[in-house]
Amino acid sequence: MTKQIFLLGYMGVGKSTAGKALASANDIAFYDLDAVIEKGEGASVRAIFKEYGELYFRKKEYDYLQKLIQIPEQKVVALGGGTPCYFNTMNELNDNKLIKTVYLKASVAFLTQRLWPERYQRPMISHLETESLLTEFIGKHIFDRNPFYLKAEHQLQVEGKSIRQIVTEIQNLT
Ligand code: S3P
């Protein structure tokens, strides 16, 4: 029996919003990995990147993920956009019989619209000066990350769907 649902996918796809709604619909706990890291470290993801660099963040991200996996309760976890792409994370999640992994997908155009207004909060994209540079970046980045994202047990296209519909579709995944 699956007791833990892990949502992955690119920044801006709505992992946290869908995860929160899914957890509340099932009356189980919800964790947003970024928020867990921020609470544990007493600093924003942006500040951690700025002060210590990305590699340091990735190690912390992995450590907090391991702690989350070990909490023995039913839960939904929204991963960070890059979490699946470092260390042996996807294989470890997929080898864990209690965990179901779901890749939330959307088009580059949709993600650009979502991320452009929020780019300064997000260290991976804050340097991009035009919307078309952001589009180009996202396209390449997803191409690089897809080998990891596509290891998820399930894939779900979220574009044009309500949160309620996304929650129902995740609940219906076998
Ligand atoms: C990142 C995504 C972010 C956060 C960090 C790095 C990435 O999480 O972990 O800024 O590498 O894609 P969200 O996908 O929750 O925004």
GROMACS .gro file of C-alpha atoms and ligand atoms in nm:
model
  190
    1MET     CA    1   0.000   0.000   0.000
    2THR     CA    2   0.132   0.342  -0.097
    3LYS     CA    3   0.165   0.563   0.203
    4GLN     CA    4   0.367   0.846   0.060
    5ILE     CA    5   0.313   1.045  -0.259
    6PHE     CA    6   0.609   1.243  -0.388
    7LEU     CA    7   0.539   1.513  -0.646
    8LEU     CA    8   0.818   1.622  -0.876
    9GLY     CA    9   0.847   1.851  -1.175
   10TYR     CA   10   0.983   2.182  -1.292
   11MET     CA   11   0.962   2.504  -1.091
   12GLY     CA   12   0.626   2.675  -1.130
   13VAL     CA   13   0.432   2.365  -1.230
   14GLY     CA   14   0.230   2.376  -0.908
   15LYS     CA   15   0.377   2.091  -0.701
   16SER     CA   16   0.312   2.268  -0.370
   17THR     CA   17  -0.041   2.381  -0.450
   18ALA     CA   18  -0.143   2.040  -0.581
   19GLY     CA   19   0.039   1.864  -0.296
   20LYS     CA   20  -0.132   2.070  -0.028
   21ALA     CA   21  -0.475   2.009  -0.183
   22LEU     CA   22  -0.406   1.637  -0.226
   23ALA     CA   23  -0.292   1.599   0.134
   24SER     CA   24  -0.592   1.784   0.267
   25ALA     CA   25  -0.832   1.580   0.048
   26ASN     CA   26  -0.682   1.263   0.197
   27ASP     CA   27  -0.647   1.405   0.544
   28ILE     CA   28  -0.276   1.328   0.559
   29ALA     CA   29   0.036   1.539   0.621
   30PHE     CA   30   0.190   1.767   0.359
   31TYR     CA   31   0.555   1.870   0.335
   32ASP     CA   32   0.707   2.114   0.090
   33LEU     CA   33   1.076   2.022   0.078
   34ASP     CA   34   1.189   2.382   0.015
   35ALA     CA   35   0.988   2.499   0.317
   36VAL     CA   36   1.130   2.217   0.532
   37ILE     CA   37   1.484   2.322   0.435
   38GLU     CA   38   1.409   2.690   0.501
   39LYS     CA   39   1.267   2.611   0.844
   40GLY     CA   40   1.553   2.377   0.935
   41GLU     CA   41   1.824   2.612   0.818
   42GLY     CA   42   1.657   2.933   0.933
   43ALA     CA   43   1.724   3.086   0.590
   44SER     CA   44   1.549   3.116   0.255
   45VAL     CA   45   1.651   2.893  -0.036
   46ARG     CA   46   1.760   3.210  -0.213
   47ALA     CA   47   1.983   3.310   0.080
   48ILE     CA   48   2.135   2.959   0.105
   49PHE     CA   49   2.223   2.964  -0.266
   50LYS     CA   50   2.368   3.313  -0.235
   51GLU     CA   51   2.572   3.247   0.076
   52TYR     CA   52   2.692   2.889   0.027
   53GLY     CA   53   2.631   2.804  -0.339
   54GLU     CA   54   2.423   2.544  -0.517
   55LEU     CA   55   2.627   2.236  -0.423
   56TYR     CA   56   2.584   2.308  -0.052
   57PHE     CA   57   2.210   2.350  -0.111
   58ARG     CA   58   2.189   2.017  -0.297
   59LYS     CA   59   2.356   1.833  -0.008
   60LYS     CA   60   2.120   1.991   0.244
   61GLU     CA   61   1.825   1.916   0.016
   62TYR     CA   62   1.926   1.549   0.004
   63ASP     CA   63   1.971   1.532   0.384
   64TYR     CA   64   1.631   1.687   0.455
   65LEU     CA   65   1.470   1.457   0.199
   66GLN     CA   66   1.613   1.150   0.377
   67LYS     CA   67   1.473   1.274   0.707
   68LEU     CA   68   1.131   1.332   0.550
   69ILE     CA   69   1.121   0.985   0.394
   70GLN     CA   70   1.190   0.833   0.734
   71ILE     CA   71   0.900   1.001   0.913
   72PRO     CA   72   0.664   0.703   0.954
   73GLU     CA   73   0.332   0.856   0.848
   74GLN     CA   74   0.112   0.887   0.543
   75LYS     CA   75   0.209   1.200   0.359
   76VAL     CA   76   0.239   1.402   0.042
   77VAL     CA   77   0.577   1.561  -0.032
   78ALA     CA   78   0.639   1.833  -0.292
   79LEU     CA   79   1.003   1.809  -0.399
   80GLY     CA   80   1.206   2.105  -0.528
   81GLY     CA   81   1.241   2.125  -0.905
   82GLY     CA   82   1.602   2.003  -0.892
   83THR     CA   83   1.569   1.742  -0.615
   84PRO     CA   84   1.525   1.440  -0.847
   85CYS     CA   85   1.836   1.531  -1.047
   86TYR     CA   86   2.108   1.494  -0.782
   87PHE     CA   87   2.262   1.195  -0.606
   88ASN     CA   88   2.068   0.870  -0.655
   89THR     CA   89   1.739   1.026  -0.552
   90MET     CA   90   1.499   0.895  -0.818
   91ASN     CA   91   1.622   0.538  -0.786
   92GLU     CA   92   1.599   0.555  -0.407
   93LEU     CA   93   1.245   0.690  -0.420
   94ASN     CA   94   1.137   0.431  -0.675
   95ASP     CA   95   1.296   0.146  -0.480
   96ASN     CA   96   1.098   0.241  -0.173
   97LYS     CA   97   0.777   0.038  -0.184
   98LEU     CA   98   0.590   0.287   0.032
   99ILE     CA   99   0.648   0.575  -0.210
  100LYS     CA  100   0.462   0.668  -0.527
  101THR     CA  101   0.638   0.924  -0.750
  102VAL     CA  102   0.436   1.152  -0.979
  103TYR     CA  103   0.589   1.387  -1.238
  104LEU     CA  104   0.374   1.696  -1.291
  105LYS     CA  105   0.429   1.832  -1.641
  106ALA     CA  106   0.346   2.150  -1.831
  107SER     CA  107   0.465   2.320  -2.149
  108VAL     CA  108   0.760   2.559  -2.161
  109ALA     CA  109   0.521   2.843  -2.257
  110PHE     CA  110   0.302   2.777  -1.952
  111LEU     CA  111   0.603   2.760  -1.719
  112THR     CA  112   0.749   3.081  -1.864
  113GLN     CA  113   0.423   3.268  -1.793
  114ARG     CA  114   0.420   3.136  -1.437
  115LEU     CA  115   0.787   3.197  -1.361
  116TRP     CA  116   0.860   3.531  -1.528
  117PRO     CA  117   0.692   3.743  -1.254
  118GLU     CA  118   0.859   3.534  -0.980
  119ARG     CA  119   1.208   3.508  -1.124
  120TYR     CA  120   1.380   3.718  -0.858
  121GLN     CA  121   1.275   3.477  -0.583
  122ARG     CA  122   1.425   3.182  -0.770
  123PRO     CA  123   1.803   3.151  -0.775
  124MET     CA  124   1.814   2.926  -1.081
  125ILE     CA  125   1.648   3.184  -1.307
  126SER     CA  126   1.698   3.522  -1.142
  127HIS     CA  127   1.981   3.612  -1.383
  128LEU     CA  128   1.762   3.591  -1.694
  129GLU     CA  129   1.683   3.935  -1.829
  130THR     CA  130   1.414   3.876  -2.089
  131GLU     CA  131   1.115   3.651  -2.116
  132SER     CA  132   1.252   3.488  -2.429
  133LEU     CA  133   1.580   3.407  -2.250
  134LEU     CA  134   1.372   3.248  -1.975
  135THR     CA  135   1.181   3.042  -2.233
  136GLU     CA  136   1.507   2.924  -2.387
  137PHE     CA  137   1.653   2.842  -2.046
  138ILE     CA  138   1.349   2.642  -1.933
  139GLY     CA  139   1.342   2.444  -2.258
  140LYS     CA  140   1.706   2.340  -2.224
  141HIS     CA  141   1.682   2.282  -1.852
  142ILE     CA  142   1.383   2.048  -1.883
  143PHE     CA  143   1.560   1.865  -2.164
  144ASP     CA  144   1.858   1.808  -1.928
  145ARG     CA  145   1.635   1.711  -1.638
  146ASN     CA  146   1.395   1.487  -1.823
  147PRO     CA  147   1.608   1.172  -1.784
  148PHE     CA  148   1.551   1.210  -1.409
  149TYR     CA  149   1.192   1.336  -1.417
  150LEU     CA  150   1.088   1.057  -1.652
  151LYS     CA  151   1.194   0.797  -1.396
  152ALA     CA  152   0.880   0.883  -1.200
  153GLU     CA  153   0.626   0.602  -1.184
  154HIS     CA  154   0.353   0.829  -1.315
  155GLN     CA  155   0.333   1.141  -1.530
  156LEU     CA  156   0.053   1.392  -1.520
  157GLN     CA  157  -0.006   1.685  -1.753
  158VAL     CA  158  -0.143   1.969  -1.539
  159GLU     CA  159  -0.191   2.248  -1.789
  160GLY     CA  160  -0.548   2.371  -1.824
  161LYS     CA  161  -0.664   2.156  -1.532
  162SER     CA  162  -0.813   2.278  -1.205
  163ILE     CA  163  -0.645   2.185  -0.877
  164ARG     CA  164  -0.945   1.967  -0.800
  165GLN     CA  165  -0.905   1.780  -1.127
  166ILE     CA  166  -0.532   1.731  -1.066
  167VAL     CA  167  -0.601   1.597  -0.716
  168THR     CA  168  -0.861   1.352  -0.850
  169GLU     CA  169  -0.626   1.235  -1.124
  170ILE     CA  170  -0.346   1.172  -0.874
  171GLN     CA  171  -0.586   0.987  -0.645
  172ASN     CA  172  -0.688   0.768  -0.937
  173LEU     CA  173  -0.334   0.666  -1.028
  174THR     CA  174  -0.286   0.301  -0.957
  175S3P     C1  175   1.507   2.458  -0.784
  175S3P     C2  176   1.373   2.462  -0.757
  175S3P     C3  177   1.318   2.525  -0.636
  175S3P     C4  178   1.422   2.528  -0.522
  175S3P     C5  179   1.551   2.586  -0.570
  175S3P     C6  180   1.610   2.510  -0.689
  175S3P     C7  181   1.554   2.393  -0.908
  175S3P     O1  182   1.204   2.452  -0.592
  175S3P     O2  183   1.443   2.401  -0.468
  175S3P     O3  184   1.527   2.719  -0.605
  175S3P     O4  185   1.674   2.361  -0.921
  175S3P     O5  186   1.469   2.371  -1.000
  175S3P     P1  187   1.057   2.466  -0.659
  175S3P     O6  188   1.052   2.376  -0.778
  175S3P     O7  189   0.966   2.420  -0.550
  175S3P     O8  190   1.037   2.609  -0.692
   0.00000   0.00000   0.00000
